[in-house]
Amino acid sequence: MGDQIENVLHETRSFPPSAEFRADARIKTDAVYERMLRESLDNPESFWGRVAREIPWMKPFERVLDWSKAPFAQWFVGGKLNASVVCVDQHVNSVRSGKRAIIFEGEPGDRRTLTYTELQLEVCRFANALKARGIKRGDRVAIYMPMIPEVVVAMLACARIGAAHSVVFGGFSAVALRDRIKDGGCTAVVTADGSFRRGAVLALKPQVDEALTECPDVHAVFVVQRAKNQISWLARRDVWWHEACAVAPSECAPEAMDSEDLLFLLYTSGSTGKPKGIVHTTGGYLVGTYLSTQMVFDLRDEDVYWCTADVGWITGHSYVVYGPLANGATVMLYEGAPNTPHAGRFWELIERHRINIFYTAPTAIRSFMRWGDEHVTKYDLSSLRLLGSVGEPINPEAWIWYRKMIGKELCPIVDTWWQTETGSIMITPLPGVTTTKPGSATRPFFGVDAAIVDEQGVELGPNEGGFLVIRKPWPSMLRGIWGDSERYIETYWKKFGGRFYFAGDGARRDEHGCFWIVGRIDDVIKVSGHRFSSMEVESALVSHESIVEAAVVARPDELTGQAICAFVTLGPGKSPSPELRASIDAHVVKEIGKVARPAEVRFSEALPKTRSGKIMRRLLRDIAAGVETVGDTSTLDDYSVLAKLRQHEE
Ligand code: 7RM
């Protein structure tokens, strides 16, 4: 992290939008941009009211914002709508009816497209299949699926009947899936037999079976036949997707949902162990993702758009599904790994499908750099006109490579800062008007009142590092944490006495008003764009029979951004060995999933603690990063522990 801050501080290059890009952009003059920005901040209700009227409502809203129950916002009060109508029906009833909604390519190379009309048919059929199994408005449905068209259909079908979805990333373990199903009170699961990933079959249904041994409330499991792997079957509970859809009627009237009705839960890690079910509601979320997709990606009707995120993460929800479909876009969906069967797979897809807009993560960009330019130059990438980045700070070296190798110095890059909690992009360039700088997400989006403040909440001056906060509500903001309002207030609003939303990131703003995000200030770790808390990995570790105590910290990693470094103390009579290391890895994989497997496990007799027994992760971070500890060690209980930990490095 230290290096990152250094790099970013010394970055001085800047790239104004090209005349060519500006000429056709949605927002092409500073005057228009400034006018819209001013209105969005000074008069948010008129700004957002006008935007909101661009999407179809079943009953118009009466009031744009009710902030009287802060920090619980209500947007578009009294309005009724259905997300599947916004994302599908409105386009079927327009010139877009025959337009491609989804272009799909599986890892083995199989291809499918769905027009908006076809998507509507699939959504209605599956919505009726859900209903036939007793799933109804107000229920929650867990979705544990690969990146195939059915995952989009499943999400929209839930929305159509007024059931909320809770998508769980397909890379999570049975244990992680079980915890999320239980916390959300899900009564049905949608999954697939398996998926094609890295040239092999990744089984999904067995994880569901294992998870459900402890989820008695789940009475229906819908299974897409994808990989044709052998699976077990519980006849009273399990149903094949294709069989259920074959007998389902092809029309399904959409439920009229209140603007503030739950659209979905998405679990994310905070600084304590238990994942938080982030609550997003219907109207505000759709309006936020609709406008940001259109403006940030400068989306046009003829574009083919590709966001590589998995739907298991917020980026997949907002910028694979809801935002692009609300705009009637053509969305690329790819099932597999970026290097299967070869390291040029993404570029091959861009060439074949003439992709115009490409949105991915810094960790992926660093992998592409490592794999070698020859895999890129083989393909014709001339269809690209805009590139995006999301998930973590992008190091200037990767930014410049992205610009040169992928964008051929012609495409603007939008580095977009936002969170699961914010629902949509918050700090970002607008490609027709913003001068970009490698490593900076630049300026707040319309209606976003972002600031950098000190510990007391006082706004800091240019280039002073502090806490990133948002001072006004915005439409797609989270409405709370599922089942735990106290924790919502505690986590996001307490720090600054209820005045500001506290994002948990550290940042500074330069003399031109550009934001430079330096990363999390709490114990959240991001590995390859996947968010974990130290605590959740620690609790997985201590549940291993040989481990009595564990501390997990992040250390900088060139490829994955951050890597998990675990310090563990073993129980009596246990000693470190390659077998033990392997069994610890396997245990973490079982408890959380492969993405959380520690890059490094260090065995130590004791951990550095304060006199009150708190593990001093700050010191462990320095040790993990191999740097000298400069911070205060006066609260350390036993100094010899530090010396011993350092010795173990050799
Ligand atoms: C969209 C997403 C959120 C955290 C956030 C930051 C980090 C995301 C950027 C970034 C620097 C960026 N949601 N982050 N985007 N840091 N520049 N452009 O990633 O909930 O999974 O993570 O990710 O720390 O707080 S998330």
XYZ file of C-alpha atoms and ligand atoms in Angstrom:
676
model
C 0.000 0.000 0.000
C 2.899 2.347 0.803
C 4.271 2.037 -2.713
C 0.857 2.659 -4.163
C 0.495 5.932 -2.284
C 3.974 6.986 -3.356
C 3.344 6.201 -7.014
C 0.080 7.959 -7.050
C 1.515 11.046 -5.378
C 4.145 11.505 -8.043
C 1.840 11.020 -10.979
C 1.604 14.160 -13.114
C 0.519 12.962 -16.555
C -2.912 13.985 -17.739
C -5.067 13.178 -20.760
C -7.811 15.503 -21.967
C -10.573 13.910 -24.058
C -9.712 13.764 -27.743
C -11.535 16.101 -30.115
C -12.966 13.046 -31.910
C -14.425 11.542 -28.765
C -15.729 14.853 -27.512
C -17.469 15.606 -30.816
C -19.930 12.700 -30.449
C -20.098 12.458 -26.664
C -23.342 12.811 -24.715
C -21.801 15.595 -22.668
C -19.245 17.426 -24.740
C -18.831 20.899 -23.307
C -17.634 22.077 -19.927
C -20.541 24.521 -19.821
C -23.144 21.753 -20.110
C -21.287 19.596 -17.613
C -20.963 22.412 -15.064
C -24.617 23.350 -15.438
C -25.784 19.767 -14.872
C -23.399 19.303 -11.953
C -24.553 22.519 -10.296
C -28.202 21.638 -10.663
C -27.624 18.100 -9.330
C -25.986 19.506 -6.188
C -28.006 22.677 -5.620
C -31.358 21.301 -6.657
C -31.149 17.511 -6.410
C -34.906 17.006 -6.345
C -35.488 18.669 -9.684
C -32.416 16.989 -11.201
C -33.287 13.460 -10.031
C -36.993 13.932 -10.599
C -36.332 14.664 -14.244
C -33.960 11.702 -14.648
C -36.417 9.388 -12.884
C -39.193 10.317 -15.326
C -37.072 8.838 -18.135
C -37.761 5.319 -16.847
C -41.285 3.828 -16.948
C -43.383 4.043 -13.762
C -46.643 2.181 -13.187
C -47.694 4.972 -10.848
C -45.868 8.321 -10.760
C -43.997 9.273 -7.588
C -45.303 12.125 -5.451
C -42.083 13.258 -3.884
C -38.472 12.883 -5.017
C -36.747 12.563 -1.635
C -37.788 12.048 1.947
C -34.745 12.351 4.214
C -36.721 12.930 7.374
C -35.857 9.466 8.692
C -32.127 9.904 8.021
C -29.953 7.934 7.557
C -32.760 5.863 6.016
C -33.550 7.574 2.727
C -36.724 7.271 0.690
C -36.549 8.180 -2.966
C -39.401 8.661 -5.418
C -41.954 8.334 -2.665
C -45.294 6.877 -3.654
C -44.038 5.734 -7.063
C -44.687 2.215 -8.310
C -42.643 0.352 -10.887
C -41.184 -3.003 -11.763
C -37.493 -3.505 -12.508
C -38.193 -6.115 -15.193
C -40.430 -3.638 -17.012
C -37.701 -1.007 -16.831
C -35.064 -3.469 -18.081
C -37.114 -5.469 -20.588
C -40.752 -4.618 -21.365
C -40.147 -0.944 -22.160
C -37.723 -2.002 -24.908
C -39.983 -4.744 -26.256
C -42.633 -2.075 -26.693
C -40.239 0.083 -28.721
C -37.983 -0.020 -31.766
C -35.601 -2.119 -29.691
C -37.856 -5.213 -29.606
C -35.598 -7.139 -31.983
C -32.386 -5.662 -30.612
C -29.945 -8.027 -28.960
C -30.108 -7.734 -25.181
C -27.541 -10.433 -24.415
C -24.700 -11.879 -26.432
C -23.451 -14.944 -24.633
C -20.333 -16.984 -25.117
C -19.574 -19.991 -22.935
C -16.059 -20.988 -22.036
C -16.124 -23.989 -24.391
C -17.074 -21.591 -27.209
C -20.829 -22.131 -27.451
C -22.741 -18.966 -28.393
C -26.261 -17.644 -27.929
C -27.994 -14.336 -28.313
C -31.241 -13.172 -26.771
C -33.191 -10.250 -28.186
C -35.247 -8.103 -25.846
C -38.360 -9.948 -27.020
C -36.747 -13.303 -26.321
C -35.482 -12.113 -22.952
C -39.017 -11.076 -22.006
C -40.332 -14.513 -22.874
C -37.669 -16.236 -20.763
C -38.207 -13.876 -17.829
C -41.970 -14.436 -17.902
C -41.631 -18.205 -18.150
C -39.238 -18.420 -15.249
C -41.288 -15.936 -13.217
C -44.259 -18.269 -13.666
C -42.086 -21.265 -12.761
C -41.164 -19.529 -9.502
C -44.810 -18.792 -8.804
C -45.798 -22.381 -9.544
C -43.481 -23.440 -6.727
C -45.130 -21.023 -4.320
C -42.577 -18.218 -4.462
C -44.307 -14.894 -4.126
C -43.972 -11.180 -3.592
C -41.918 -10.386 -0.479
C -39.910 -13.658 -0.534
C -36.130 -13.888 -0.931
C -34.498 -16.164 -3.486
C -30.811 -17.136 -3.441
C -29.085 -17.277 -6.827
C -25.881 -19.315 -7.055
C -25.058 -19.513 -10.720
C -22.432 -19.241 -13.423
C -22.250 -16.348 -15.880
C -24.880 -17.659 -18.294
C -27.988 -15.903 -19.640
C -30.185 -17.736 -17.112
C -28.618 -15.804 -14.247
C -29.892 -12.548 -15.740
C -33.266 -14.161 -16.423
C -33.440 -15.412 -12.823
C -32.711 -11.979 -11.352
C -35.286 -10.263 -13.556
C -37.868 -12.998 -12.949
C -37.542 -12.478 -9.192
C -38.004 -8.757 -9.730
C -41.055 -9.409 -11.906
C -42.945 -11.266 -9.195
C -41.735 -8.958 -6.401
C -39.359 -11.435 -4.776
C -35.924 -10.101 -3.838
C -32.817 -11.898 -5.023
C -29.676 -12.578 -3.089
C -26.966 -13.522 -5.563
C -24.101 -15.470 -4.026
C -20.866 -15.598 -6.028
C -20.410 -19.073 -7.587
C -16.869 -19.211 -6.203
C -18.105 -19.170 -2.615
C -18.112 -22.388 -0.608
C -21.135 -24.320 0.674
C -20.541 -22.863 4.135
C -20.524 -19.275 2.853
C -23.638 -19.997 0.769
C -25.433 -21.531 3.753
C -24.715 -18.512 5.977
C -26.078 -16.117 3.355
C -29.197 -18.205 2.662
C -29.951 -18.335 6.373
C -29.264 -14.686 7.105
C -31.441 -13.564 4.206
C -34.246 -15.997 5.043
C -34.278 -17.330 1.478
C -36.921 -19.918 0.670
C -35.720 -20.968 -2.796
C -32.408 -21.354 -4.605
C -31.624 -21.035 -8.300
C -28.461 -22.793 -9.410
C -26.904 -24.887 -12.193
C -25.485 -28.383 -12.232
C -22.106 -26.849 -12.909
C -20.163 -24.392 -14.998
C -17.213 -24.463 -17.381
C -14.252 -22.776 -15.764
C -10.562 -23.021 -16.683
C -11.187 -25.935 -18.986
C -12.892 -28.035 -16.320
C -16.353 -28.406 -14.834
C -16.917 -26.429 -11.668
C -19.755 -28.173 -9.846
C -22.358 -25.925 -8.204
C -25.297 -28.160 -7.281
C -23.269 -30.246 -4.767
C -22.430 -27.044 -2.852
C -26.120 -26.178 -2.760
C -26.987 -29.680 -1.506
C -24.431 -29.361 1.261
C -25.531 -25.845 2.205
C -29.193 -26.873 2.347
C -28.682 -29.618 4.924
C -28.954 -26.734 7.387
C -31.545 -24.564 5.634
C -34.953 -26.119 6.316
C -36.822 -23.096 4.938
C -35.651 -23.684 1.379
C -38.398 -25.684 -0.314
C -37.441 -25.314 -3.980
C -34.194 -25.573 -5.929
C -34.232 -24.707 -9.648
C -31.332 -26.245 -11.560
C -30.127 -25.095 -14.971
C -28.599 -27.908 -16.966
C -25.310 -26.406 -18.079
C -22.316 -28.707 -17.645
C -24.179 -32.052 -17.549
C -22.044 -33.195 -14.627
C -23.396 -35.956 -12.402
C -25.430 -34.521 -9.551
C -27.700 -35.874 -6.854
C -31.376 -35.045 -6.768
C -34.016 -34.545 -4.113
C -37.279 -35.091 -5.935
C -39.545 -33.181 -3.564
C -37.283 -30.116 -3.644
C -35.317 -30.012 -6.908
C -36.651 -29.047 -10.311
C -34.925 -28.711 -13.662
C -35.097 -25.162 -15.011
C -35.946 -26.351 -18.536
C -38.732 -28.626 -17.339
C -40.281 -25.969 -15.144
C -40.102 -23.376 -17.930
C -41.456 -25.743 -20.588
C -44.816 -25.948 -18.819
C -44.908 -22.326 -17.635
C -47.158 -19.757 -19.345
C -45.315 -17.219 -21.490
C -47.016 -14.179 -20.042
C -46.645 -12.906 -16.530
C -48.041 -9.600 -15.355
C -45.379 -7.624 -13.473
C -46.046 -6.768 -9.818
C -46.397 -3.055 -9.162
C -43.630 -2.549 -6.614
C -43.255 0.420 -4.356
C -40.214 2.524 -5.150
C -38.849 1.609 -1.714
C -39.612 -2.135 -1.910
C -36.588 -4.406 -1.599
C -35.052 -5.238 -4.983
C -32.135 -7.302 -3.717
C -29.757 -8.169 -0.925
C -26.075 -8.471 -1.638
C -23.700 -9.688 1.019
C -20.431 -7.871 1.495
C -17.607 -7.883 3.990
C -17.113 -5.277 6.622
C -14.464 -5.049 9.295
C -16.136 -7.626 11.505
C -16.664 -11.288 10.770
C -20.280 -11.587 9.731
C -21.025 -10.520 6.146
C -23.567 -7.725 5.844
C -26.674 -8.086 3.701
C -26.672 -4.742 1.898
C -30.229 -3.608 1.182
C -31.068 -2.032 -2.176
C -34.564 -0.919 -3.087
C -36.218 -0.535 -6.459
C -36.727 3.051 -7.662
C -33.576 4.819 -6.505
C -31.297 1.959 -7.442
C -32.685 1.813 -10.983
C -32.490 5.567 -11.476
C -28.873 5.663 -10.217
C -27.645 2.775 -12.338
C -29.623 3.985 -15.365
C -28.103 7.470 -15.403
C -24.548 6.452 -14.483
C -24.389 3.740 -17.155
C -25.521 6.202 -19.770
C -23.205 9.056 -18.765
C -20.057 7.331 -17.522
C -19.860 4.903 -20.444
C -21.271 7.442 -22.878
C -23.591 4.658 -23.968
C -25.192 4.744 -27.423
C -27.866 2.535 -28.867
C -25.536 0.895 -31.371
C -22.888 -0.015 -28.774
C -21.935 -3.523 -27.739
C -21.052 -3.234 -24.084
C -18.984 -5.596 -21.937
C -18.450 -5.417 -18.196
C -16.411 -8.472 -17.187
C -17.562 -8.571 -13.547
C -19.309 -11.625 -12.171
C -22.960 -11.067 -11.224
C -22.009 -12.249 -7.736
C -20.592 -8.778 -7.074
C -22.261 -5.388 -7.120
C -20.503 -4.465 -10.368
C -22.282 -7.381 -12.022
C -25.652 -6.277 -10.618
C -25.336 -2.609 -11.559
C -23.251 -2.705 -14.732
C -23.937 -6.113 -16.289
C -27.651 -6.306 -15.542
C -29.676 -3.344 -14.286
C -27.882 -0.245 -15.618
C -27.218 -1.457 -19.176
C -30.589 -3.179 -19.600
C -32.468 -0.154 -18.239
C -30.791 1.699 -21.118
C -31.684 -0.951 -23.695
C -28.038 -1.846 -24.302
C -26.557 -4.932 -25.935
C -24.635 -6.694 -23.190
C -21.853 -9.234 -23.630
C -21.798 -12.124 -21.171
C -18.852 -14.521 -20.956
C -18.860 -17.580 -18.740
C -15.230 -18.476 -18.367
C -11.730 -17.498 -17.371
C -9.783 -14.813 -19.279
C -6.964 -17.230 -20.096
C -8.910 -20.270 -21.263
C -8.148 -21.803 -23.672
C -5.537 -19.102 -24.334
C -4.340 -15.815 -22.818
C -5.951 -13.784 -25.600
C -9.506 -14.967 -24.951
C -10.893 -11.556 -23.966
C -9.338 -9.869 -27.016
C -10.673 -12.610 -29.250
C -14.143 -11.917 -27.816
C -13.761 -8.178 -28.394
C -12.742 -8.788 -32.011
C -15.506 -11.314 -32.727
C -18.350 -9.384 -31.126
C -17.081 -5.920 -32.082
C -17.202 -4.744 -28.463
C -17.238 -0.937 -28.123
C -17.163 -0.446 -24.360
C -15.017 -2.592 -22.063
C -15.127 -2.353 -18.252
C -12.829 -4.483 -16.093
C -10.692 -4.495 -12.916
C -7.068 -3.483 -12.262
C -6.175 -6.980 -11.067
C -7.266 -8.349 -14.453
C -5.308 -5.635 -16.277
C -2.166 -6.580 -14.348
C -2.648 -10.224 -15.349
C -2.954 -9.234 -19.012
C 0.283 -7.237 -18.694
C 2.058 -10.235 -17.236
C 0.805 -12.658 -19.868
C 2.491 -10.606 -22.589
C 1.536 -8.125 -25.291
C 1.670 -10.751 -28.034
C -1.692 -12.134 -26.878
C -3.237 -8.710 -27.359
C -1.669 -7.584 -30.627
C -2.934 -10.692 -32.433
C -6.475 -9.315 -32.355
C -8.307 -6.424 -33.942
C -9.466 -4.186 -31.110
C -10.445 -1.270 -33.324
C -14.114 -1.512 -32.302
C -13.253 -0.288 -28.782
C -14.085 3.316 -28.029
C -14.122 3.474 -24.236
C -12.402 1.609 -21.392
C -13.317 1.413 -17.721
C -11.714 0.285 -14.489
C -13.249 -0.581 -11.120
C -12.598 -2.379 -7.858
C -9.403 -0.937 -6.452
C -6.957 1.855 -7.068
C -5.353 1.331 -10.463
C -1.605 1.797 -10.460
C -0.432 4.310 -13.081
C 1.701 1.690 -14.825
C -1.340 -0.513 -15.436
C -3.396 2.527 -16.461
C -0.831 3.538 -19.093
C -0.554 -0.033 -20.387
C -4.370 -0.236 -20.622
C -4.453 3.034 -22.559
C -1.675 2.060 -24.972
C -2.145 -1.655 -25.506
C -5.917 -1.977 -25.327
C -7.110 1.533 -26.126
C -4.368 2.277 -28.695
C -4.233 5.749 -27.136
C -7.640 6.531 -28.635
C -10.045 5.407 -25.917
C -10.743 7.432 -22.802
C -10.375 5.474 -19.558
C -12.994 5.897 -16.853
C -11.620 4.884 -13.440
C -14.801 4.544 -11.412
C -14.889 4.617 -7.617
C -17.930 3.217 -5.842
C -19.038 0.449 -3.477
C -21.594 -2.285 -2.920
C -23.204 0.192 -0.541
C -23.355 3.091 -2.984
C -25.122 0.949 -5.612
C -23.791 2.990 -8.502
C -20.678 4.885 -9.607
C -19.827 7.856 -7.357
C -16.483 9.286 -8.452
C -15.576 9.033 -12.109
C -14.499 10.890 -15.201
C -17.178 11.795 -17.737
C -15.398 10.748 -20.887
C -16.355 13.672 -23.127
C -15.276 16.392 -20.725
C -12.947 15.150 -17.995
C -9.184 15.312 -18.269
C -8.060 11.988 -16.830
C -4.983 11.274 -14.731
C -3.566 7.760 -14.287
C -4.555 6.579 -10.804
C -7.275 9.137 -10.098
C -11.016 8.484 -10.264
C -11.195 12.280 -10.818
C -14.494 13.957 -9.873
C -17.782 13.161 -8.139
C -20.660 12.109 -10.387
C -23.879 14.155 -10.626
C -25.556 14.615 -7.275
C -22.625 13.193 -5.307
C -21.425 15.526 -2.564
C -18.082 13.874 -1.776
C -15.468 15.381 0.516
C -12.240 14.540 2.330
C -12.422 15.236 6.050
C -10.271 14.775 9.121
C -11.099 12.764 12.232
C -13.423 15.574 13.429
C -15.266 15.810 10.134
C -13.610 19.072 9.103
C -13.021 19.335 5.368
C -9.352 19.178 4.425
C -7.456 21.264 1.915
C -5.852 20.209 -1.367
C -3.584 17.169 -1.148
C -4.278 16.530 2.513
C -5.056 12.861 3.124
C -8.178 12.001 5.114
C -11.476 10.118 5.188
C -13.705 9.973 2.157
C -17.301 10.897 3.011
C -20.541 11.646 1.157
C -22.538 14.501 2.626
C -25.911 14.163 0.927
C -28.159 11.176 0.174
C -28.161 9.792 -3.375
C -30.816 7.639 -5.087
C -28.962 4.296 -5.259
C -27.573 4.422 -1.728
C -28.036 1.383 0.501
C -31.157 1.519 2.626
C -29.611 -0.450 5.470
C -28.152 -3.782 6.498
C -30.594 -6.683 6.393
C -31.946 -7.320 9.877
C -29.510 -4.969 11.591
C -30.367 -1.257 11.452
C -28.068 -0.574 14.387
C -25.085 -1.929 12.504
C -25.991 0.218 9.505
C -25.866 3.367 11.612
C -22.802 2.189 13.502
C -20.775 1.289 10.409
C -21.557 4.147 8.064
C -22.938 7.078 10.044
C -21.639 7.079 13.633
C -18.096 8.169 12.903
C -19.185 11.673 11.916
C -22.160 11.983 14.214
C -24.783 11.137 11.593
C -23.806 14.026 9.345
C -21.911 12.119 6.641
C -21.853 8.696 5.049
C -18.428 7.266 5.819
C -17.148 5.064 3.004
C -14.249 3.462 4.888
C -11.707 4.625 2.305
C -8.816 7.010 2.670
C -8.307 9.612 -0.058
C -7.014 13.039 -0.956
C -8.177 15.633 -3.415
C -5.602 17.446 -5.538
C -5.467 21.128 -6.415
C -7.699 20.503 -9.470
C -10.413 18.830 -7.428
C -9.477 15.302 -8.514
C -9.886 12.511 -5.960
C -7.118 9.969 -5.380
C -8.392 6.967 -3.441
C -5.682 5.200 -1.477
C -7.709 2.262 -0.184
C -9.464 0.966 2.897
C -8.617 2.377 6.280
C -10.216 -0.493 8.212
C -9.570 -4.218 8.173
C -11.159 -4.909 4.842
C -8.936 -6.692 2.347
C -9.431 -6.738 -1.401
C -7.932 -9.669 -3.249
C -8.396 -9.548 -7.014
C -11.325 -7.226 -6.467
C -13.064 -9.557 -4.005
C -13.819 -7.960 -0.693
C -13.073 -9.834 2.560
C -12.736 -8.803 6.141
C -9.710 -9.849 8.173
C -12.139 -11.172 10.748
C -13.978 -13.535 8.473
C -10.755 -15.139 7.272
C -9.517 -15.254 10.864
C -12.627 -16.983 12.104
C -12.281 -19.533 9.318
C -8.671 -20.130 10.398
C -9.358 -20.564 14.100
C -12.044 -23.113 13.320
C -9.209 -25.340 12.013
C -8.458 -28.002 14.615
C -4.738 -27.163 14.873
C -5.049 -23.389 15.148
C -5.682 -21.545 18.400
C -5.206 -17.991 17.267
C -4.983 -16.196 13.949
C -4.464 -12.700 12.636
C -4.958 -11.844 9.005
C -3.583 -8.792 7.252
C -3.195 -7.625 3.693
C 0.135 -7.144 2.059
C 0.616 -5.402 -1.276
C 0.644 -7.755 -4.215
C 1.627 -6.777 -7.724
C -1.022 -8.910 -9.334
C -3.962 -9.190 -6.975
C -3.678 -5.694 -5.461
C -3.608 -7.082 -1.972
C -2.828 -10.595 -0.803
C -3.909 -12.346 2.371
C -1.116 -12.965 4.851
C -2.117 -15.066 7.853
C -0.258 -15.274 11.154
C -1.297 -18.348 13.082
C -0.511 -19.804 16.463
C -0.822 -23.555 16.707
C -2.285 -25.583 19.537
C -0.199 -27.685 21.934
C 1.706 -30.506 20.304
C 1.089 -29.175 16.760
C 3.946 -28.094 14.564
C 4.247 -26.464 11.148
C 4.569 -28.757 8.133
C 3.721 -28.655 4.430
C 0.812 -31.033 5.154
C -0.532 -28.687 7.810
C -0.219 -25.734 5.454
C -2.142 -27.665 2.804
C -4.859 -28.592 5.263
C -5.172 -24.950 6.412
C -5.584 -23.875 2.799
C -8.210 -26.525 2.192
C -10.033 -25.461 5.322
C -10.246 -21.807 4.270
C -11.402 -22.871 0.820
C -14.136 -24.933 2.426
C -15.235 -22.197 4.811
C -15.152 -19.253 2.405
C -13.959 -20.242 -1.047
C -10.826 -20.323 -3.162
C -10.582 -16.555 -3.440
C -9.808 -16.291 0.281
C -6.969 -18.828 0.329
C -4.023 -17.144 2.133
C -1.079 -16.286 -0.101
C 1.132 -16.760 2.912
C 0.769 -18.478 6.273
C 3.292 -17.624 8.974
C 3.454 -19.777 12.055
C 4.293 -17.973 15.252
C 4.262 -18.771 18.944
C 2.499 -15.552 19.825
C 0.930 -12.513 18.175
C 1.654 -8.873 19.001
C -1.057 -7.623 21.324
C -1.930 -4.611 23.343
C -2.186 -4.926 27.088
C -5.931 -5.267 26.691
C -5.400 -8.188 24.342
C -6.156 -6.592 20.965
C -4.057 -7.948 18.137
C -2.026 -5.112 16.654
C -2.661 -5.752 12.988
C -0.863 -2.569 12.078
C 2.429 -4.140 13.183
C 1.650 -7.375 11.378
C 0.951 -5.426 8.211
C 4.467 -3.966 8.334
C 5.970 -7.384 8.929
C 3.949 -8.919 6.117
C 5.025 -6.151 3.764
C 8.634 -6.537 4.890
C 8.969 -2.922 5.952
C 10.317 -1.359 9.116
C 7.695 -0.492 11.730
C 7.620 3.242 12.113
C 4.393 3.578 14.060
C 3.869 3.679 17.781
C 4.610 0.406 19.597
C 4.174 1.745 23.110
C 0.951 -0.154 23.692
C 2.583 -3.467 22.810
C 2.414 -5.915 25.675
C 5.445 -8.082 24.903
C 8.207 -6.668 22.742
C 9.932 -10.013 22.231
C 7.006 -11.150 20.094
C 7.868 -8.656 17.380
C 11.495 -9.696 17.271
C 10.495 -13.341 17.002
C 8.049 -12.646 14.179
C 10.729 -10.815 12.229
C 13.189 -13.665 12.713
C 10.722 -15.997 11.072
C 11.103 -14.038 7.859
C 14.499 -15.548 7.053
C -17.512 -1.503 -7.025
C -16.802 -2.237 -5.910
C -15.628 -1.221 -2.639
C -14.221 -0.771 -2.327
C -14.095 0.704 -2.149
C -12.628 0.928 -2.489
C -12.372 -0.045 -3.617
C -13.545 0.317 -5.841
C -12.205 1.756 -6.800
C -11.701 1.476 -5.509
C -9.969 2.936 -5.855
C -11.491 2.678 -7.613
N -17.550 -2.463 -4.790
N -12.553 0.568 -4.944
N -13.342 1.006 -6.966
N -10.586 2.071 -5.040
N -10.380 3.253 -7.100
N -11.888 2.990 -8.862
O -15.664 -2.592 -6.063
O -17.992 -3.082 -2.437
O -16.684 -4.610 -3.784
O -15.670 -2.595 -2.982
O -13.351 -1.067 -3.440
O -11.830 0.581 -1.394
O -14.451 1.077 -0.835
S -17.015 -3.251 -3.464
